[in-house]
PDB file of C-alpha atoms in Angstrom:
ATOM      1  CA  MET A  86     -10.681 -32.281  32.072  1.00 52.00           C
ATOM      2  CA  LEU A  87     -13.660 -31.521  34.255  1.00 50.00           C
ATOM      3  CA  ARG A  88     -13.136 -34.402  36.497  1.00 43.00           C
ATOM      4  CA  SER A  89      -9.646 -33.065  37.549  1.00 40.00           C
ATOM      5  CA  LEU A  90     -11.512 -29.825  38.722  1.00 41.00           C
ATOM      6  CA  VAL A  91     -14.282 -31.522  40.736  1.00 42.00           C
ATOM      7  CA  GLY A  92     -12.423 -34.577  41.935  1.00 39.00           C
ATOM      8  CA  SER A  93     -14.410 -36.819  44.351  1.00 32.00           C
ATOM      9  CA  GLU A  94     -17.659 -34.988  43.601  1.00 36.00           C
ATOM     10  CA  MET A  95     -17.904 -36.865  40.401  1.00 35.00           C
ATOM     11  CA  CYS A  96     -19.271 -40.369  40.047  1.00 34.00           C
ATOM     12  CA  ILE A  97     -17.201 -41.574  37.057  1.00 30.00           C
ATOM     13  CA  ARG A  98     -17.999 -45.009  35.687  1.00 31.00           C
ATOM     14  CA  ASP A  99     -15.493 -47.209  33.796  1.00 33.00           C
ATOM     15  CA  ARG A 100     -15.140 -46.552  30.054  1.00 32.00           C
ATOM     16  CA  VAL A 101     -16.420 -49.208  27.656  1.00 32.00           C
ATOM     17  CA  SER A 102     -15.738 -49.780  24.022  1.00 33.00           C
ATOM     18  CA  THR A 103     -18.572 -48.026  22.091  1.00 37.00           C
ATOM     19  CA  GLN A 104     -17.453 -48.407  18.513  1.00 35.00           C
ATOM     20  CA  SER A 105     -20.507 -50.431  17.589  1.00 34.00           C
ATOM     21  CA  THR A 106     -22.890 -48.422  19.632  1.00 40.00           C
ATOM     22  CA  GLY A 107     -23.416 -45.160  17.890  1.00 44.00           C
ATOM     23  CA  CYS A 108     -21.668 -43.346  20.766  1.00 52.00           C
ATOM     24  CA  GLN A 109     -18.194 -41.734  20.246  1.00 47.00           C
ATOM     25  CA  SER A 110     -15.471 -44.231  21.099  1.00 37.00           C
ATOM     26  CA  ASP A 111     -14.186 -42.012  23.960  1.00 42.00           C
ATOM     27  CA  VAL A 112     -17.584 -41.856  25.704  1.00 45.00           C
ATOM     28  CA  ALA A 113     -18.708 -44.307  28.365  1.00 47.00           C
ATOM     29  CA  MET A 114     -22.327 -45.503  28.322  1.00 49.00           C
ATOM     30  CA  THR A 115     -24.080 -45.719  31.626  1.00 56.00           C
ATOM     31  CA  MET A 116     -27.261 -47.174  33.019  1.00 72.00           C
ATOM     32  CA  THR A 117     -27.897 -44.189  35.227  1.00 81.00           C
ATOM     33  CA  ILE A 118     -29.432 -40.976  33.894  1.00 84.00           C
ATOM     34  CA  ASN A 119     -26.589 -38.652  35.041  1.00 86.00           C
ATOM     35  CA  ARG A 120     -22.982 -39.690  35.989  1.00 84.00           C
ATOM     36  CA  VAL A 121     -22.655 -37.026  38.626  1.00 85.00           C
ATOM     37  CA  LEU A 122     -25.953 -37.633  40.403  1.00 89.00           C
ATOM     38  CA  GLY A 123     -26.620 -41.202  39.266  1.00 85.00           C
ATOM     39  CA  ASP A 124     -30.329 -41.977  39.796  1.00 86.00           C
ATOM     40  CA  ALA A 125     -30.761 -40.009  43.018  1.00 87.00           C
ATOM     41  CA  SER A 126     -33.504 -37.911  41.268  1.00 87.00           C
ATOM     42  CA  TRP A 127     -35.867 -40.867  41.151  1.00 85.00           C
ATOM     43  CA  THR A 128     -37.353 -41.221  44.577  1.00 80.00           C
ATOM     44  CA  ARG A 129     -40.612 -43.141  43.750  1.00 77.00           C
ATOM     45  CA  LEU A 130     -41.054 -46.772  44.419  1.00 72.00           C
ATOM     46  CA  GLU A 131     -42.616 -47.444  40.960  1.00 78.00           C
ATOM     47  CA  PRO A 132     -40.549 -47.327  37.791  1.00 77.00           C
ATOM     48  CA  PRO A 133     -41.139 -44.381  35.537  1.00 77.00           C
ATOM     49  CA  SER A 134     -43.897 -44.923  33.044  1.00 77.00           C
ATOM     50  CA  ASP A 135     -41.614 -43.716  30.083  1.00 82.00           C
ATOM     51  CA  ASP A 136     -38.225 -42.134  29.485  1.00 82.00           C
ATOM     52  CA  LYS A 137     -39.712 -38.610  29.281  1.00 88.00           C
ATOM     53  CA  GLN A 138     -41.027 -38.871  32.871  1.00 90.00           C
ATOM     54  CA  ARG A 139     -37.558 -40.097  33.991  1.00 89.00           C
ATOM     55  CA  ILE A 140     -35.869 -37.132  32.226  1.00 92.00           C
ATOM     56  CA  GLN A 141     -38.190 -34.561  33.625  1.00 94.00           C
ATOM     57  CA  ALA A 142     -37.809 -35.996  37.142  1.00 93.00           C
ATOM     58  CA  HIS A 143     -34.029 -35.646  36.899  1.00 94.00           C
ATOM     59  CA  LEU A 144     -34.105 -32.139  35.558  1.00 96.00           C
ATOM     60  CA  GLU A 145     -36.736 -31.126  38.164  1.00 95.00           C
ATOM     61  CA  TYR A 146     -34.371 -32.483  40.842  1.00 94.00           C
ATOM     62  CA  VAL A 147     -31.380 -30.604  39.444  1.00 95.00           C
ATOM     63  CA  LEU A 148     -33.453 -27.430  39.318  1.00 95.00           C
ATOM     64  CA  ARG A 149     -34.379 -27.655  43.059  1.00 93.00           C
ATOM     65  CA  VAL A 150     -30.624 -28.280  43.918  1.00 92.00           C
ATOM     66  CA  LEU A 151     -29.544 -25.270  41.901  1.00 92.00           C
ATOM     67  CA  GLN A 152     -32.345 -23.177  43.355  1.00 90.00           C
ATOM     68  CA  ASP A 153     -31.036 -23.851  46.889  1.00 85.00           C
ATOM     69  CA  GLY A 154     -27.804 -22.065  45.889  1.00 70.00           C
ATOM     70  CA  SER A 155     -29.368 -19.396  43.808  1.00 64.00           C
ATOM     71  CA  ASP A 156     -28.450 -15.789  44.108  1.00 68.00           C
ATOM     72  CA  GLY A 157     -27.904 -13.253  41.432  1.00 67.00           C
ATOM     73  CA  GLY A 158     -29.948 -12.185  38.390  1.00 74.00           C
ATOM     74  CA  GLN A 159     -28.044 -14.158  35.776  1.00 78.00           C
ATOM     75  CA  ARG A 160     -28.452 -17.335  37.807  1.00 86.00           C
ATOM     76  CA  ARG A 161     -32.155 -16.729  38.237  1.00 88.00           C
ATOM     77  CA  GLY A 162     -32.532 -16.268  34.642  1.00 91.00           C
ATOM     78  CA  ILE A 163     -30.856 -19.545  33.713  1.00 93.00           C
ATOM     79  CA  LEU A 164     -33.019 -21.355  36.255  1.00 94.00           C
ATOM     80  CA  GLU A 165     -36.198 -19.952  34.699  1.00 95.00           C
ATOM     81  CA  LEU A 166     -34.890 -21.075  31.371  1.00 96.00           C
ATOM     82  CA  LEU A 167     -34.374 -24.525  32.665  1.00 97.00           C
ATOM     83  CA  GLN A 168     -37.776 -24.600  34.176  1.00 96.00           C
ATOM     84  CA  SER A 169     -39.404 -23.646  30.904  1.00 97.00           C
ATOM     85  CA  TYR A 170     -37.371 -26.323  29.077  1.00 97.00           C
ATOM     86  CA  ILE A 171     -38.639 -28.982  31.559  1.00 96.00           C
ATOM     87  CA  GLN A 172     -42.216 -27.938  31.038  1.00 95.00           C
ATOM     88  CA  GLU A 173     -41.957 -28.002  27.343  1.00 94.00           C
ATOM     89  CA  GLY A 174     -40.938 -31.604  27.534  1.00 92.00           C
ATOM     90  CA  ALA A 175     -39.169 -31.796  24.132  1.00 93.00           C
ATOM     91  CA  PHE A 176     -35.941 -33.963  24.532  1.00 93.00           C
ATOM     92  CA  PRO A 177     -33.299 -35.208  22.136  1.00 91.00           C
ATOM     93  CA  GLU A 178     -33.498 -38.734  20.653  1.00 87.00           C
ATOM     94  CA  HIS A 179     -30.710 -40.910  19.366  1.00 84.00           C
ATOM     95  CA  SER A 180     -31.080 -41.880  15.695  1.00 79.00           C
ATOM     96  CA  SER A 181     -28.402 -44.613  16.031  1.00 70.00           C
ATOM     97  CA  PHE A 182     -29.329 -47.829  17.785  1.00 61.00           C
ATOM     98  CA  PHE A 183     -27.000 -48.832  20.623  1.00 55.00           C
ATOM     99  CA  GLY A 184     -28.984 -51.273  22.737  1.00 55.00           C
ATOM    100  CA  ASP A 185     -32.273 -51.281  24.779  1.00 52.00           C
ATOM    101  CA  GLU A 186     -30.788 -50.669  28.199  1.00 51.00           C
ATOM    102  CA  GLU A 187     -27.676 -48.550  27.769  1.00 71.00           C
ATOM    103  CA  ARG A 188     -27.856 -44.653  28.061  1.00 80.00           C
ATOM    104  CA  CYS A 189     -25.742 -42.180  26.192  1.00 84.00           C
ATOM    105  CA  PRO A 190     -25.668 -38.380  26.157  1.00 90.00           C
ATOM    106  CA  LEU A 191     -26.687 -36.327  23.103  1.00 92.00           C
ATOM    107  CA  PHE A 192     -26.181 -32.591  22.828  1.00 95.00           C
ATOM    108  CA  ILE A 193     -28.417 -31.851  19.904  1.00 95.00           C
ATOM    109  CA  ASP A 194     -30.292 -34.486  18.058  1.00 92.00           C
ATOM    110  CA  ASP A 195     -30.688 -34.889  14.164  1.00 91.00           C
ATOM    111  CA  ALA A 196     -34.033 -32.911  14.417  1.00 91.00           C
ATOM    112  CA  GLY A 197     -32.288 -30.073  16.033  1.00 95.00           C
ATOM    113  CA  VAL A 198     -33.771 -30.844  19.569  1.00 95.00           C
ATOM    114  CA  PRO A 199     -31.250 -29.614  22.136  1.00 96.00           C
ATOM    115  CA  CYS A 200     -30.424 -31.127  25.467  1.00 96.00           C
ATOM    116  CA  ALA A 201     -30.881 -29.008  28.566  1.00 97.00           C
ATOM    117  CA  VAL A 202     -27.286 -27.545  28.515  1.00 97.00           C
ATOM    118  CA  ALA A 203     -27.525 -26.803  24.825  1.00 97.00           C
ATOM    119  CA  HIS A 204     -30.883 -25.164  25.326  1.00 97.00           C
ATOM    120  CA  LEU A 205     -29.505 -23.025  28.082  1.00 97.00           C
ATOM    121  CA  MET A 206     -26.564 -22.032  25.980  1.00 97.00           C
ATOM    122  CA  GLN A 207     -28.797 -21.169  22.912  1.00 97.00           C
ATOM    123  CA  GLY A 208     -31.094 -19.025  25.144  1.00 96.00           C
ATOM    124  CA  THR A 209     -28.313 -16.964  26.743  1.00 95.00           C
ATOM    125  CA  GLY A 210     -26.210 -15.851  23.762  1.00 95.00           C
ATOM    126  CA  GLY A 211     -24.213 -19.058  23.523  1.00 96.00           C
ATOM    127  CA  GLN A 212     -25.519 -20.260  20.251  1.00 97.00           C
ATOM    128  CA  ALA A 213     -22.094 -20.490  18.527  1.00 97.00           C
ATOM    129  CA  VAL A 214     -20.532 -22.418  21.523  1.00 98.00           C
ATOM    130  CA  ALA A 215     -23.430 -24.824  21.535  1.00 98.00           C
ATOM    131  CA  ALA A 216     -23.149 -25.499  17.819  1.00 98.00           C
ATOM    132  CA  GLN A 217     -19.415 -26.148  18.137  1.00 98.00           C
ATOM    133  CA  VAL A 218     -19.915 -28.437  21.217  1.00 98.00           C
ATOM    134  CA  ASN A 219     -22.398 -30.378  19.220  1.00 97.00           C
ATOM    135  CA  GLN A 220     -19.908 -30.773  16.316  1.00 97.00           C
ATOM    136  CA  GLU A 221     -16.984 -31.811  18.618  1.00 96.00           C
ATOM    137  CA  TRP A 222     -18.459 -33.448  21.608  1.00 96.00           C
ATOM    138  CA  ARG A 223     -22.030 -34.363  20.556  1.00 93.00           C
ATOM    139  CA  ARG A 224     -22.088 -37.684  22.613  1.00 90.00           C
ATOM    140  CA  TRP A 225     -19.747 -36.772  25.473  1.00 92.00           C
ATOM    141  CA  TYR A 226     -20.493 -36.212  29.102  1.00 89.00           C
ATOM    142  CA  VAL A 227     -19.770 -32.731  30.252  1.00 91.00           C
ATOM    143  CA  GLU A 228     -17.197 -33.964  32.650  1.00 89.00           C
ATOM    144  CA  ASP A 229     -15.291 -35.427  29.709  1.00 92.00           C
ATOM    145  CA  PHE A 230     -14.976 -32.103  27.836  1.00 94.00           C
ATOM    146  CA  ASP A 231     -11.403 -30.958  27.373  1.00 95.00           C
ATOM    147  CA  LEU A 232     -11.629 -27.726  29.290  1.00 93.00           C
ATOM    148  CA  GLU A 233      -7.983 -26.840  28.548  1.00 95.00           C
ATOM    149  CA  SER A 234      -8.920 -26.597  24.824  1.00 97.00           C
ATOM    150  CA  GLU A 235     -10.126 -23.378  23.198  1.00 98.00           C
ATOM    151  CA  LEU A 236     -13.737 -24.714  23.129  1.00 98.00           C
ATOM    152  CA  GLY A 237     -13.435 -25.966  26.670  1.00 97.00           C
ATOM    153  CA  ARG A 238     -12.499 -22.426  27.744  1.00 97.00           C
ATOM    154  CA  GLN A 239     -15.441 -20.992  25.933  1.00 98.00           C
ATOM    155  CA  VAL A 240     -17.733 -23.519  27.708  1.00 98.00           C
ATOM    156  CA  LEU A 241     -16.273 -22.513  31.134  1.00 97.00           C
ATOM    157  CA  ALA A 242     -16.705 -18.730  30.316  1.00 97.00           C
ATOM    158  CA  TRP A 243     -20.289 -19.255  29.360  1.00 97.00           C
ATOM    159  CA  ALA A 244     -20.965 -21.139  32.506  1.00 96.00           C
ATOM    160  CA  ALA A 245     -19.357 -18.455  34.572  1.00 95.00           C
ATOM    161  CA  SER A 246     -21.468 -15.784  32.815  1.00 94.00           C
ATOM    162  CA  VAL A 247     -24.676 -17.495  34.010  1.00 93.00           C
ATOM    163  CA  GLN A 248     -23.162 -18.261  37.431  1.00 93.00           C
ATOM    164  CA  LEU A 249     -22.947 -21.989  37.079  1.00 94.00           C
ATOM    165  CA  THR A 250     -19.960 -23.906  38.515  1.00 93.00           C
ATOM    166  CA  PRO A 251     -18.361 -26.778  36.400  1.00 94.00           C
ATOM    167  CA  THR A 252     -19.871 -29.257  38.856  1.00 93.00           C
ATOM    168  CA  GLU A 253     -23.352 -27.789  38.602  1.00 94.00           C
ATOM    169  CA  LEU A 254     -23.076 -27.789  34.836  1.00 95.00           C
ATOM    170  CA  ALA A 255     -22.182 -31.472  34.824  1.00 95.00           C
ATOM    171  CA  MET A 256     -25.208 -32.277  37.021  1.00 95.00           C
ATOM    172  CA  ILE A 257     -27.708 -31.055  34.369  1.00 95.00           C
ATOM    173  CA  PRO A 258     -27.171 -33.362  31.277  1.00 92.00           C
ATOM    174  CA  VAL A 259     -29.291 -36.483  30.684  1.00 89.00           C
ATOM    175  CA  SER A 260     -28.040 -39.695  29.140  1.00 86.00           C
ATOM    176  CA  TYR A 261     -30.749 -40.842  26.814  1.00 81.00           C
ATOM    177  CA  THR A 262     -31.854 -44.296  25.667  1.00 74.00           C
ATOM    178  CA  HIS A 263     -32.511 -44.959  21.964  1.00 64.00           C
ATOM    179  CA  LEU A 264     -36.180 -44.400  20.936  1.00 52.00           C
ATOM    180  CA  ARG A 265     -36.458 -48.173  20.069  1.00 45.00           C
ATOM    181  CA  ALA A 266     -36.037 -48.992  23.622  1.00 45.00           C
ATOM    182  CA  HIS A 267     -39.487 -47.695  24.232  1.00 45.00           C
ATOM    183  CA  GLU A 268     -41.459 -48.684  21.075  1.00 45.00           C
ATOM    184  CA  THR A 269     -44.539 -50.653  21.512  1.00 49.00           C
ATOM    185  CA  PRO A 270     -45.237 -53.871  19.535  1.00 50.00           C
ATOM    186  CA  GLU A 271     -47.517 -51.833  17.274  1.00 53.00           C
ATOM    187  CA  HIS A 272     -44.645 -49.391  16.608  1.00 46.00           C
ATOM    188  CA  LEU A 273     -42.298 -52.286  15.937  1.00 44.00           C
ATOM    189  CA  VAL A 274     -44.560 -53.863  13.319  1.00 51.00           C
ATOM    190  CA  CYS A 275     -44.962 -50.482  11.569  1.00 57.00           C
ATOM    191  CA  ARG A 276     -41.171 -49.949  11.595  1.00 43.00           C
ATOM    192  CA  LEU A 277     -40.582 -53.414  10.145  1.00 51.00           C
ATOM    193  CA  LEU A 278     -43.125 -52.952   7.342  1.00 61.00           C
ATOM    194  CA  LEU A 279     -41.624 -49.644   6.469  1.00 60.00           C
ATOM    195  CA  GLU A 280     -38.109 -51.006   6.422  1.00 55.00           C
ATOM    196  CA  LYS A 281     -39.281 -53.925   4.185  1.00 63.00           C
ATOM    197  CA  LYS A 282     -41.049 -51.458   1.846  1.00 63.00           C
ATOM    198  CA  LYS A 283     -37.880 -49.398   1.522  1.00 59.00           C
ATOM    199  CA  LYS A 284     -35.884 -52.590   0.504  1.00 64.00           C
ATOM    200  CA  ASN A 285     -38.487 -53.459  -2.143  1.00 62.00           C
TER     201      ASN A 285
END
């Protein structure tokens, strides 16, 4: 497990039962956007206007941290790829509802939208690894990956190839809320009408 590699650098929260939440049962939900960094990336006094703003703020913070320790062509390339992902602003959305407040990671969503780590893998020759991670550990935090397994070793090999340490890799992912947590009253009315129409 990654937590055994990075020890006290990780901020690990207690596990909770998630059988009714849509998250895999071995995955803890959290209120923070990232279990390693917590909410350190949000430094403004006012709350974010929406979750997209919160996600971008976290990824921009991580980008600055990684740039501070950047040297080498492969590392510069992965940081440029992360920067373009942030600017594009397309992030995964959960399709299963697990509550308005809890957050849960998602590697690639049902529409094929990747999280930041999946996007980095896909853009640097790790498409097969990304697809397998999405199949095996879709709603797992990176620090909960079984790095002693064959897939875990492939993840570590990919990270090493782009000059990212296991700790740095775990700093990147975002835990997402369900899209219903942000729907407006108008969206709610439309959704309920559509659900009623489907039943009829």
